[in-house]
mmCIF file of C-alpha atoms (C1' of nucleotides) in Angstrom:
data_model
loop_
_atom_site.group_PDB
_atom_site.id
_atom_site.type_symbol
_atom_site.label_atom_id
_atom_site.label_comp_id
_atom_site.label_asym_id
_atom_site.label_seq_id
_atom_site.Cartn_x
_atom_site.Cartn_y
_atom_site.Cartn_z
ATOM 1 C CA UNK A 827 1.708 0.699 -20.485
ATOM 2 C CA UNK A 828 -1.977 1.379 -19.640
ATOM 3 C CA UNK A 829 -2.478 1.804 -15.592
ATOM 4 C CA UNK A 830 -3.378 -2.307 -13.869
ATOM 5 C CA UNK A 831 -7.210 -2.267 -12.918
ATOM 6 C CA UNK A 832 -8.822 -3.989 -10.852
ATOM 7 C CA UNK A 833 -12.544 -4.358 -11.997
ATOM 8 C CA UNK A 834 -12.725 -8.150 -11.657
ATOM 9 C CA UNK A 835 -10.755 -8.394 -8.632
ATOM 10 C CA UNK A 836 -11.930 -10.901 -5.835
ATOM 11 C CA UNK A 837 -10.782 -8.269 -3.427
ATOM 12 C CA UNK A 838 -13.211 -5.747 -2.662
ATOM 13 C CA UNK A 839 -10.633 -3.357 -1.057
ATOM 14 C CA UNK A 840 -9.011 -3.250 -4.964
ATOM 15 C CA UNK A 841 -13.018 -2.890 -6.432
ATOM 16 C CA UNK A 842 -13.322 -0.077 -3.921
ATOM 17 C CA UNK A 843 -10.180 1.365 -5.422
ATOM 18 C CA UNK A 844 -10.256 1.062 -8.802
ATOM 19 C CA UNK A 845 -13.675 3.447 -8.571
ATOM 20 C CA UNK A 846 -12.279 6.120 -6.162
ATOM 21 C CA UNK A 847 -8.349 4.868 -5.450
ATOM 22 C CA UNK A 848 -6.758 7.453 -8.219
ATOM 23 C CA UNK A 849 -5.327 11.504 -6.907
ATOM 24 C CA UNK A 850 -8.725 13.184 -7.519
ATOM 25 C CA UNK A 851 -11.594 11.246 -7.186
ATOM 26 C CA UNK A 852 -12.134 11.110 -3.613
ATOM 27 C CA UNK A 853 -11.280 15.146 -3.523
ATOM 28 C CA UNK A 854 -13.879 15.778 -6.189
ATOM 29 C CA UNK A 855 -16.218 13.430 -3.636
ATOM 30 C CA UNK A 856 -14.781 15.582 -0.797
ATOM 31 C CA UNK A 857 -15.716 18.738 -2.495
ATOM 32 C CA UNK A 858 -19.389 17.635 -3.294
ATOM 33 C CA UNK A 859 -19.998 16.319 0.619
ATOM 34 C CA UNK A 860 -19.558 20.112 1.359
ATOM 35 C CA UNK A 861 -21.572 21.344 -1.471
ATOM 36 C CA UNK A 862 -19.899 22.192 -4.558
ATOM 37 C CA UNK A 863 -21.936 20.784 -7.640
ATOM 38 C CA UNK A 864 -21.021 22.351 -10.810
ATOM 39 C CA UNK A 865 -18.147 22.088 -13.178
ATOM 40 C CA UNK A 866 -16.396 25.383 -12.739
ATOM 41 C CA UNK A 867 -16.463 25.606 -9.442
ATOM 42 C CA UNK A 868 -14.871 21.643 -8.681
ATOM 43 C CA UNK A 869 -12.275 22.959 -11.787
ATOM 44 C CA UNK A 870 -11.402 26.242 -9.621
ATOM 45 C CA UNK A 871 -11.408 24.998 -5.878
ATOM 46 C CA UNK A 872 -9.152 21.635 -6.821
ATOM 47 C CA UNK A 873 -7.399 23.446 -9.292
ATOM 48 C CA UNK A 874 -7.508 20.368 -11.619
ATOM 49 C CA UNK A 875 -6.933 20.382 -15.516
ATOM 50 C CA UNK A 876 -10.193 20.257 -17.101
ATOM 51 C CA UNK A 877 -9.696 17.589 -19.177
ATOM 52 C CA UNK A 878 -8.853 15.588 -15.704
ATOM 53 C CA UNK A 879 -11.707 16.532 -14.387
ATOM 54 C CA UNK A 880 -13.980 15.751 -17.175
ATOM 55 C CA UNK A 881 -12.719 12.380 -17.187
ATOM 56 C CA UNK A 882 -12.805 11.830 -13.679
ATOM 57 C CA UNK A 883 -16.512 13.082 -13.334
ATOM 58 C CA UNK A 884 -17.687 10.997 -16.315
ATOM 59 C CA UNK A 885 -16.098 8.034 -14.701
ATOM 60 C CA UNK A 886 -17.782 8.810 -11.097
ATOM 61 C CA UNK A 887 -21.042 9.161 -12.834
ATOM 62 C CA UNK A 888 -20.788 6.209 -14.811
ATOM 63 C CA UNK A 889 -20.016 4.270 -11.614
ATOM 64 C CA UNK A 890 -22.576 6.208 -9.760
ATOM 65 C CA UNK A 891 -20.803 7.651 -7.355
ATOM 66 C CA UNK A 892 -22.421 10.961 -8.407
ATOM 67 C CA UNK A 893 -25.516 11.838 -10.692
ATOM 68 C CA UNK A 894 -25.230 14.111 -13.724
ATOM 69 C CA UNK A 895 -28.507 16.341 -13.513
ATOM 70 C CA UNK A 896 -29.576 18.958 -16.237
ATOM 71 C CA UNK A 897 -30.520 21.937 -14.622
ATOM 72 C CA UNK A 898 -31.034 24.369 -17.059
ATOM 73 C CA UNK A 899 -33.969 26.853 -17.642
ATOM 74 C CA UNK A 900 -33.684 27.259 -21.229
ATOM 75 C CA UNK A 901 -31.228 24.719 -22.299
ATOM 76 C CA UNK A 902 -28.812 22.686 -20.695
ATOM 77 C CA UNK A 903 -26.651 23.502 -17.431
ATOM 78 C CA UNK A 904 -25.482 20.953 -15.681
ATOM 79 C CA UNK A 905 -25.118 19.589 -11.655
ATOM 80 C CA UNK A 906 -23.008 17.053 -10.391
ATOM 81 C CA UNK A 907 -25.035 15.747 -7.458
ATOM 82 C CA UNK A 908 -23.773 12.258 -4.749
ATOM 83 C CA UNK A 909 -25.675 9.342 -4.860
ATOM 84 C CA UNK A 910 -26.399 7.490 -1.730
ATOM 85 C CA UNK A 911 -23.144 5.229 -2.890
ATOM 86 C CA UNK A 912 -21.050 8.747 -3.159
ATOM 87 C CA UNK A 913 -22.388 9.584 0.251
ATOM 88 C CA UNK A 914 -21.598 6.504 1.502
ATOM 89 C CA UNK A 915 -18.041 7.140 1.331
ATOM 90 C CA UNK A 916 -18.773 9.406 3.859
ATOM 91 C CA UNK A 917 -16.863 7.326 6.442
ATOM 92 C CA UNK A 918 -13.729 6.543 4.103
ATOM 93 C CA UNK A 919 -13.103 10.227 3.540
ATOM 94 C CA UNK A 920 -13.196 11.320 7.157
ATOM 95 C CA UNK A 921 -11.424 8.311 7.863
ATOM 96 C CA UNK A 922 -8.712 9.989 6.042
ATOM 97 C CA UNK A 923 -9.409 13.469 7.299
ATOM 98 C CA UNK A 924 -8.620 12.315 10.744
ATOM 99 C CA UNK A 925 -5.127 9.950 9.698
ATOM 100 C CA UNK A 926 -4.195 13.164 7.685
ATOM 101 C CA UNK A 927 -4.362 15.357 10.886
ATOM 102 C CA UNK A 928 -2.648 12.920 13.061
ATOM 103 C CA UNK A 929 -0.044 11.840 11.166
ATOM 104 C CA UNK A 930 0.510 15.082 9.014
ATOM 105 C CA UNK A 931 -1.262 18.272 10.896
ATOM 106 C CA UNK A 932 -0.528 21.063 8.705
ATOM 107 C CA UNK A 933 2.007 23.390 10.892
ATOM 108 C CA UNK A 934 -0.017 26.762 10.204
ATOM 109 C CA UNK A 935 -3.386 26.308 10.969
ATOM 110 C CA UNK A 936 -5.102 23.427 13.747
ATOM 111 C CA UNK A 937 -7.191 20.809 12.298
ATOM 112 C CA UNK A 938 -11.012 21.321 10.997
ATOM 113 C CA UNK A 939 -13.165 20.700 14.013
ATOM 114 C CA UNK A 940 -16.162 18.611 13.049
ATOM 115 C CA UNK A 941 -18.958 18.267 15.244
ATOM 116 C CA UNK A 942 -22.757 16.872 15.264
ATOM 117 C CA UNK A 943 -24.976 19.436 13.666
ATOM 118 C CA UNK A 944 -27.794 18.113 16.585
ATOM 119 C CA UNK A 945 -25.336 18.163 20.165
ATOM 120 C CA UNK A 946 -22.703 20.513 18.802
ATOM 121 C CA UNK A 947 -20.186 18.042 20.213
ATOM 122 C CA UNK A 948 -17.451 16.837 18.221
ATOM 123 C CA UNK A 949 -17.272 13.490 16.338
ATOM 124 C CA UNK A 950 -15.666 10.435 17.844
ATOM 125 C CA UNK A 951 -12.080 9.340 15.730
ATOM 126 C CA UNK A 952 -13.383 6.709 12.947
ATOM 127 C CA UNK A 953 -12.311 3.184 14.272
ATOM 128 C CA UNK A 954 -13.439 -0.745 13.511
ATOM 129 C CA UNK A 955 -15.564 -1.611 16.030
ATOM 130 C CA UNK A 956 -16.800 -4.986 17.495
ATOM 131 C CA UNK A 957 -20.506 -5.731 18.030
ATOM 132 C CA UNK A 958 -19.829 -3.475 21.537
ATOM 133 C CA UNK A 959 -18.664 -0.900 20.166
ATOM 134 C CA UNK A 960 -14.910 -1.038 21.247
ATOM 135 C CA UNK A 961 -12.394 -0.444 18.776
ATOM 136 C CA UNK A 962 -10.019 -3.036 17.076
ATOM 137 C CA UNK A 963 -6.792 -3.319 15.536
ATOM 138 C CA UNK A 964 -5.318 -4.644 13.220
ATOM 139 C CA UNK A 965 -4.171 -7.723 15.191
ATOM 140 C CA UNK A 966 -7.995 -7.631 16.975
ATOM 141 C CA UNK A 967 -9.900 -9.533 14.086
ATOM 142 C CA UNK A 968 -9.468 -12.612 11.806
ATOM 143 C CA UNK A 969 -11.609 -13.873 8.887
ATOM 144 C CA UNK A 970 -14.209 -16.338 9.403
ATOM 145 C CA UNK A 971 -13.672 -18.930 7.061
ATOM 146 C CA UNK A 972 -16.947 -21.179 6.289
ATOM 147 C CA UNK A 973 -16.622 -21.924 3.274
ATOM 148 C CA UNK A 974 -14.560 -24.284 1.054
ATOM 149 C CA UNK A 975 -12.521 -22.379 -1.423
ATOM 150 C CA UNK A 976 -10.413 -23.937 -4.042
ATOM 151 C CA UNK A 977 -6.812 -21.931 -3.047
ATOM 152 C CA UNK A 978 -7.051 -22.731 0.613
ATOM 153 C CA UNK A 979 -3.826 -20.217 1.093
ATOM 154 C CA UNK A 980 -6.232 -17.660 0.598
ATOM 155 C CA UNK A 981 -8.096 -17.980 3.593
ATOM 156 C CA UNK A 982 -6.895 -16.745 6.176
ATOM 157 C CA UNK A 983 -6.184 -13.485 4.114
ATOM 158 C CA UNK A 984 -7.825 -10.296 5.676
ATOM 159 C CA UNK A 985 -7.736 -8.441 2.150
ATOM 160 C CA UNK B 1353 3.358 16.675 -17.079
ATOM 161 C CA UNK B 1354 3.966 15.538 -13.580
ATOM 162 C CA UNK B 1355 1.080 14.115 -11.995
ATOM 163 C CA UNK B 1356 0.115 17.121 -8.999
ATOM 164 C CA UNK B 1357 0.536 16.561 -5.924
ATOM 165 C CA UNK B 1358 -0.664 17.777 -2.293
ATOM 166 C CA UNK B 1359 1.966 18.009 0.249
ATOM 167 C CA UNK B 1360 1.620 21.631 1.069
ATOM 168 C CA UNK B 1361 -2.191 21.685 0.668
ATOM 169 C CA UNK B 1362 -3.669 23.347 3.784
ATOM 170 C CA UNK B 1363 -6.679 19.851 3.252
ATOM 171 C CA UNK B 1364 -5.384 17.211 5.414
ATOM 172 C CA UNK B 1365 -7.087 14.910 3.138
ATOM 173 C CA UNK B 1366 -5.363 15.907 0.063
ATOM 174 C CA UNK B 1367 -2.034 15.374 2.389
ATOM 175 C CA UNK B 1368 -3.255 11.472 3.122
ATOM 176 C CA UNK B 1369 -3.638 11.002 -0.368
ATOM 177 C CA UNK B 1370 -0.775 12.235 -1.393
ATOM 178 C CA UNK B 1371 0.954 9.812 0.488
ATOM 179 C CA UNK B 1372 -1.359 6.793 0.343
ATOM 180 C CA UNK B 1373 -4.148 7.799 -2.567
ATOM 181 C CA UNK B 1374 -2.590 6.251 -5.192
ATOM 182 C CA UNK B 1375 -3.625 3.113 -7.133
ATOM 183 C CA UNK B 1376 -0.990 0.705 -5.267
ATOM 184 C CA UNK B 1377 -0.045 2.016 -1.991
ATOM 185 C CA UNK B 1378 -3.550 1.118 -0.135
ATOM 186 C CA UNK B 1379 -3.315 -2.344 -1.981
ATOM 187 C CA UNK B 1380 0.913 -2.840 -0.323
ATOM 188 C CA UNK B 1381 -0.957 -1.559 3.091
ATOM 189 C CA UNK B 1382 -3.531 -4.041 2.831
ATOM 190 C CA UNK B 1383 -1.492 -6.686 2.088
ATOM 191 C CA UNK B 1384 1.048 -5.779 4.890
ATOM 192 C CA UNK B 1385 -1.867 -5.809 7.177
ATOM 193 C CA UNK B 1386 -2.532 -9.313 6.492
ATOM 194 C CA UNK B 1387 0.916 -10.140 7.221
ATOM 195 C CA UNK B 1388 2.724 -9.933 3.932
ATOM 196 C CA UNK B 1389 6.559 -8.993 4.536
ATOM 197 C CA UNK B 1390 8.688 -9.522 1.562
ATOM 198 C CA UNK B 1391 9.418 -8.228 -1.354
ATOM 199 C CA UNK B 1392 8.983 -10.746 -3.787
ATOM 200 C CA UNK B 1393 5.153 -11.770 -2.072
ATOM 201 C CA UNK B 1394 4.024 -8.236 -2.346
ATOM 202 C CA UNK B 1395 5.159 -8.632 -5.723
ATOM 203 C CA UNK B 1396 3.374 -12.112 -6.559
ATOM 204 C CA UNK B 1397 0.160 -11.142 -4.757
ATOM 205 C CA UNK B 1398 -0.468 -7.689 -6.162
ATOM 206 C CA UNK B 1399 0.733 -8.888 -9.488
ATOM 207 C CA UNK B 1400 2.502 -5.285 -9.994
ATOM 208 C CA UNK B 1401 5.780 -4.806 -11.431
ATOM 209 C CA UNK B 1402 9.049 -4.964 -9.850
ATOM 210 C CA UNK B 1403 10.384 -1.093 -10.276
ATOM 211 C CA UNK B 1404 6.756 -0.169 -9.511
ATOM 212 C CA UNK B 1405 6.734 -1.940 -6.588
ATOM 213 C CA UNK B 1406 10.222 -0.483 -5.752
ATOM 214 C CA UNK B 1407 9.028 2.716 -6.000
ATOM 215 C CA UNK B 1408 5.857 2.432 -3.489
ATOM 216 C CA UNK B 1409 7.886 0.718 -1.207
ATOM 217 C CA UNK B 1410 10.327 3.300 -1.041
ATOM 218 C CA UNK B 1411 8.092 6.103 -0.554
ATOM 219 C CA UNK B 1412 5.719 4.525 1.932
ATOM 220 C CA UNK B 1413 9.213 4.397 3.871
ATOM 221 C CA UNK B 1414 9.769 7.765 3.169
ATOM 222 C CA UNK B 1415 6.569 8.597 4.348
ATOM 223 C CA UNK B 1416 7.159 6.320 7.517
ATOM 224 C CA UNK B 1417 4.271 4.079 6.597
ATOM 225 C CA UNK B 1418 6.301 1.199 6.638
ATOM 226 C CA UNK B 1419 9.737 0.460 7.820
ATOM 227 C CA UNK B 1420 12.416 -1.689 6.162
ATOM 228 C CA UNK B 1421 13.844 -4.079 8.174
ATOM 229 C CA UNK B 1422 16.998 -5.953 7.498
ATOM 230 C CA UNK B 1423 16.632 -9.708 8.498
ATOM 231 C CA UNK B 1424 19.855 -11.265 6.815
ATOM 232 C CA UNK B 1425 21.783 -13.468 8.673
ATOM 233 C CA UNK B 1426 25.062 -13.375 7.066
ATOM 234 C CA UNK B 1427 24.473 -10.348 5.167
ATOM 235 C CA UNK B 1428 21.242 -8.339 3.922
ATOM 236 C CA UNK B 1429 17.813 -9.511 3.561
ATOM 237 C CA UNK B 1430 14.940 -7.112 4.238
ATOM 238 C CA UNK B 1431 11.561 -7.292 5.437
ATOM 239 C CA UNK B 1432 8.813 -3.902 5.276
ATOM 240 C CA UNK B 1433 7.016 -3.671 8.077
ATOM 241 C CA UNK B 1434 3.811 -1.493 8.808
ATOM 242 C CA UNK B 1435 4.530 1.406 11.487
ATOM 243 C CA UNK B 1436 2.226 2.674 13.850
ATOM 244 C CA UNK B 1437 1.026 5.407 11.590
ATOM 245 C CA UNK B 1438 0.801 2.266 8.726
ATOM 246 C CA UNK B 1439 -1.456 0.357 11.133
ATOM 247 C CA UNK B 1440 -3.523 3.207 11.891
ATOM 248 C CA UNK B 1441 -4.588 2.984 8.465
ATOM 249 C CA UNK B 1442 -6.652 0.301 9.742
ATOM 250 C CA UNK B 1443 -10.040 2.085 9.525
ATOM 251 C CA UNK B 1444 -9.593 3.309 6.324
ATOM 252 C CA UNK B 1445 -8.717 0.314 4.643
ATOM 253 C CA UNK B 1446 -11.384 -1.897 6.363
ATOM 254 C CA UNK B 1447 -14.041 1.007 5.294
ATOM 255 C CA UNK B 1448 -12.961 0.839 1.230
ATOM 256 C CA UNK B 1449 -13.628 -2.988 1.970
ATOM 257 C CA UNK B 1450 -17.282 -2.900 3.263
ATOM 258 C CA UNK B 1451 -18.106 -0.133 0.584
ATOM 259 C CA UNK B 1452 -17.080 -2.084 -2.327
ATOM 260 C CA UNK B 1453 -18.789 -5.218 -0.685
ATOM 261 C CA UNK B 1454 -21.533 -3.142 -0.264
ATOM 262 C CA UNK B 1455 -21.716 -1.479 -3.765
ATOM 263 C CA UNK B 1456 -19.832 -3.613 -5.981
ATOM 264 C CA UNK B 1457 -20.482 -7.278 -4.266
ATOM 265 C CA UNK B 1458 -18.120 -10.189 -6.438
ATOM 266 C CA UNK B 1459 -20.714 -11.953 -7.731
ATOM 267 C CA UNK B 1460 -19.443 -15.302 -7.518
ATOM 268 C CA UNK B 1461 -18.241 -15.595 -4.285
ATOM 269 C CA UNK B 1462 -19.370 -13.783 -0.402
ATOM 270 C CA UNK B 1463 -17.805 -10.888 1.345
ATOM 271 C CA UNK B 1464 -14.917 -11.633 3.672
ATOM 272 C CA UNK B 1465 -16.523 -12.204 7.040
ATOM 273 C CA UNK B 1466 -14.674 -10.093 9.720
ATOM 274 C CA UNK B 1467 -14.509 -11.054 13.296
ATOM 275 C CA UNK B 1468 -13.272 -9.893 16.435
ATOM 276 C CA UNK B 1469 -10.981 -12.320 17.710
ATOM 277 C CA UNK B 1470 -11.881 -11.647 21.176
ATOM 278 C CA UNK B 1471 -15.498 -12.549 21.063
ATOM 279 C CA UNK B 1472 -15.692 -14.496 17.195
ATOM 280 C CA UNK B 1473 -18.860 -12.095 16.657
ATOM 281 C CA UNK B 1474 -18.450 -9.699 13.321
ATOM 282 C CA UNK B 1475 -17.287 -6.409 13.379
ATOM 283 C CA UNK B 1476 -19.400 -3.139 12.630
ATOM 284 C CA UNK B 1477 -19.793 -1.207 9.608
ATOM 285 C CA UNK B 1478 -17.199 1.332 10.353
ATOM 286 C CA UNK B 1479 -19.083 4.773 9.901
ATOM 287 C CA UNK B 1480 -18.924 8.175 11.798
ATOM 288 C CA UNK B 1481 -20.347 8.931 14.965
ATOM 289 C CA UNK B 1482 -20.949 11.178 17.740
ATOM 290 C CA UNK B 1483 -19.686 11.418 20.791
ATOM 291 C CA UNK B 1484 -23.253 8.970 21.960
ATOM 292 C CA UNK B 1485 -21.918 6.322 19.481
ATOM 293 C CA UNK B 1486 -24.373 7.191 16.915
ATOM 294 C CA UNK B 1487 -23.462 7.246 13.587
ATOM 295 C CA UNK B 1488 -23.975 10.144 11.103
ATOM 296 C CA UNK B 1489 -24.320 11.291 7.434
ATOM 297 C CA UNK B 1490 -22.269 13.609 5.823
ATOM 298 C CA UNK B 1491 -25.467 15.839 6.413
ATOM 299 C CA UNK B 1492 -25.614 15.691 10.207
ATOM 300 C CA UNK B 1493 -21.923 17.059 10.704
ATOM 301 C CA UNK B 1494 -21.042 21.246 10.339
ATOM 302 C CA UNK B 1495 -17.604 22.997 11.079
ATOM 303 C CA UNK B 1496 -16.919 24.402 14.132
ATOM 304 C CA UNK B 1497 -15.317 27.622 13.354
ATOM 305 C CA UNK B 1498 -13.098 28.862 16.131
ATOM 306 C CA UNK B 1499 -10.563 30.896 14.453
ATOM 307 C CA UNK B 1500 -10.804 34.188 12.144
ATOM 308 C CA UNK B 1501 -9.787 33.256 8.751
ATOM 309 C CA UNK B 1502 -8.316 35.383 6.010
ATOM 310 C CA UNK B 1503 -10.443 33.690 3.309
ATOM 311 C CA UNK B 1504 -14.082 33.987 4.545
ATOM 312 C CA UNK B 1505 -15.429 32.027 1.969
ATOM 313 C CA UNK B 1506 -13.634 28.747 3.436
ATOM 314 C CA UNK B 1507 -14.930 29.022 6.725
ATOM 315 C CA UNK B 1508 -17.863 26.080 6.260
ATOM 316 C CA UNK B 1509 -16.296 23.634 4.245
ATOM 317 C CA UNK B 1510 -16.221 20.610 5.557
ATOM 318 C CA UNK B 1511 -12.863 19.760 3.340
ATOM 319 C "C1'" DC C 1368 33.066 -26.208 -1.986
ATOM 320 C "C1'" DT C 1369 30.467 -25.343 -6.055
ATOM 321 C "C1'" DA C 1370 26.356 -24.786 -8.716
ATOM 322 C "C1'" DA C 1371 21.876 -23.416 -8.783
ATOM 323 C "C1'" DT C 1372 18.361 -20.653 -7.316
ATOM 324 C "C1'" DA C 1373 15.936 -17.049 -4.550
ATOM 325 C "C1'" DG C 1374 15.798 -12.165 -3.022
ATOM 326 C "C1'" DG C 1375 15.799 -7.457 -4.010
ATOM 327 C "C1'" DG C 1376 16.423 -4.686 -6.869
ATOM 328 C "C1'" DT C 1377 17.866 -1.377 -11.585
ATOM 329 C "C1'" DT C 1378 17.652 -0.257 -16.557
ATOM 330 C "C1'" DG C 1379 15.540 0.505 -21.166
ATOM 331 C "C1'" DC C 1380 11.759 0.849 -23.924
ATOM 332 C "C1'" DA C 1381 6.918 1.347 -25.616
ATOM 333 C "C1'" DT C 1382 2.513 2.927 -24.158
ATOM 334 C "C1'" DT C 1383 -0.627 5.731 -21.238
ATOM 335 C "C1'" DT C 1384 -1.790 9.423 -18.311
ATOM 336 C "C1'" DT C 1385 -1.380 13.840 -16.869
ATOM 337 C "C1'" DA C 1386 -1.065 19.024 -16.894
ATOM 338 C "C1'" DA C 1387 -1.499 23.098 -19.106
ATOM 339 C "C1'" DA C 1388 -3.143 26.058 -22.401
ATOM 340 C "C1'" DA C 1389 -5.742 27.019 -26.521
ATOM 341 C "C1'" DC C 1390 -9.968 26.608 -28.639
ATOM 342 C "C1'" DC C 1391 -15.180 26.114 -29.178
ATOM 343 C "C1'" DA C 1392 -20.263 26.137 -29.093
ATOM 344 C "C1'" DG C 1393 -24.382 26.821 -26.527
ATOM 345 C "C1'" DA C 1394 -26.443 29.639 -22.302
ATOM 346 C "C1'" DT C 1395 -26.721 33.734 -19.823
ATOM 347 C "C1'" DT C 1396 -26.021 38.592 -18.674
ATOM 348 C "C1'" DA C 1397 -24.989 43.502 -19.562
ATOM 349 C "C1'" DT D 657 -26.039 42.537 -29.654
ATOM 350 C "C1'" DA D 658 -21.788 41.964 -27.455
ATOM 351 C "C1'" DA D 659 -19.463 40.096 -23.741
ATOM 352 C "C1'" DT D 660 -19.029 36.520 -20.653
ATOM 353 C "C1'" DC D 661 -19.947 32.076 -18.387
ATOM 354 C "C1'" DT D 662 -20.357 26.890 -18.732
ATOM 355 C "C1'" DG D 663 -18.954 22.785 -19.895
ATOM 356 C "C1'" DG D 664 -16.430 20.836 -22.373
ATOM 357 C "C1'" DT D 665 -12.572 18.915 -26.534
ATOM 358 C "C1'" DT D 666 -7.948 19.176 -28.736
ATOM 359 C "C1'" DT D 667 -3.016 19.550 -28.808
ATOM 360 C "C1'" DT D 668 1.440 19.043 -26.936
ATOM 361 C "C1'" DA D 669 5.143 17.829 -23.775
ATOM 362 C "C1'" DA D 670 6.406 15.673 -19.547
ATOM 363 C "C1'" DA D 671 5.892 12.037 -16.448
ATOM 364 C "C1'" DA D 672 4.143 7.490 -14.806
ATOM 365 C "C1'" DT D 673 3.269 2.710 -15.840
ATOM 366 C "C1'" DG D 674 4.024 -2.135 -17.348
ATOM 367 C "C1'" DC D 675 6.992 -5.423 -19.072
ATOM 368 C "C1'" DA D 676 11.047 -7.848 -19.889
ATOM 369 C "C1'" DA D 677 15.865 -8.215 -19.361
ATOM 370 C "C1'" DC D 678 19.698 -7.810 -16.549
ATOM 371 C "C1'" DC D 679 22.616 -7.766 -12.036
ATOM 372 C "C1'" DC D 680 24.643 -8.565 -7.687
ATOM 373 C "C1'" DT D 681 24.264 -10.662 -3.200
ATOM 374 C "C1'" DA D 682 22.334 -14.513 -0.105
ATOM 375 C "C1'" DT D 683 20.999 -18.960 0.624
ATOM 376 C "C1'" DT D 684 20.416 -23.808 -0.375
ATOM 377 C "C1'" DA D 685 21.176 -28.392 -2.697
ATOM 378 C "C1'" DG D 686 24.371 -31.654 -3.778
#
DNA sequence: CTAATAGGGTTGCATTTTAAAACCAGATTA
DNA sequence: TAATCTGGTTTTAAAATGCAACCCTATTAG
């Protein structure tokens, strides 16, 4: 049967996921943080089927995550461009950068070495903060419950 | 045909996803997180089928994201729990959460209002920063490039 | 002690998705 | 003007998904 979605979720995690959560979308995302914008050239460095592709990218712009812009000079030609919500997943895609090196370093070659375009130092790991700016874990947090809800074993739920 | 998959690609993100990027696996995570343990309440609270579920399970073991546990007293009764590597999905998880409250709010009812348990005052936005603490767009970052590479043309990707 | 029920699956089947390759029409370039 | 590039759509076969039914082993109620 047709893939579970998640559109009308009260979770936001399974919102979050049921725009970017499937195998390409956040690489297509990936590949237009560091610049790639048209068709071909997503289709060659991903090495996706086009069809894939065409659906994913339709589905990305229609929940504008990217922006289809015409481009062309005497007809059409076409650029896939973020949108301040596709950049925003900045954080969630080095997020998993960072897990992906840790947990799985590739044996060959060391890990891509980010680092601020304005010190030239590297970045810090991503991690949930408190107000200070320490980092948390898992166990660290809890949900503040003010409200009255109707299924009360919901709420103490992080997710 | 057989969905691709990543496990040899030289992009540690591709890797993550590969082992986490598909439309359950961060949902099981989550859930674990908040202290879900069994098989049959992963199964009621994701609402996903049983061989499904089986399946996840089993490979997020595999992929040491979780660990099964046997519990039984008189014989076997199992419990998955989240590994180190599991819980270090933390950031990740907690990042898809404030995006899709950001960007897709649930219109009925108000984001889930993290706190740190030590102080009871709400955690950050988890974003990237710099070695200062200062957080940056994808724009502000560049790849330091150490090493000579046998494919030029990848040298600046951020992916 | 026995019956009933809960836990943790596996199996079979219909429906979707995916990958891969072929095909196509409108730009662009040689 | 022909060849090629772009951005797709179509076709086909393999795989993944969802659902329901089934199964065996604990545990619990009586």
């Amino acid at each position: 049967m047709a893939r579970k979605r998640f559109d009308d979720s009260s979770c936001s995690v399974a919102r979050a996921l049921n725009e970017v959560g499937d195998w390409w979308s956040l690489l297509v995302v990936l590949h237009a943080m560091y610049g790639t914008r048209r068709f071909v050239d997503f289709q060659q460095e991903l090495g996706i089927a086009r069809n894939i592709l065409c659906d994913r990218l339709a589905r990305l712009v229609d929940n504008e995550v990217l922006k289809k812009v015409d481009v062309g000079e005497h007809g059409s030609r076409f650029e896939y461009r973020l949108t301040e919500k596709g950049r925003d997943l900045f954080p969630i895609v080095i997020a998993l950068r960072q897990w992906g090196d840790k947990w799985n370093p590739a044996p060959d070659q060391p890990a891509l070495d980010l680092r601020d375009r304005a010190t030239g130092r590297p970045i810090r790991q991503v991690a949930v903060q408190n107000a200070d700016g320490d980092s948390l874990t898992v166990r660290d947090v809890f949900v503040r419950d003010d409200e009255v809800s109707d299924t009360p074993k919901d709420k103490k739920q992080v997710g």
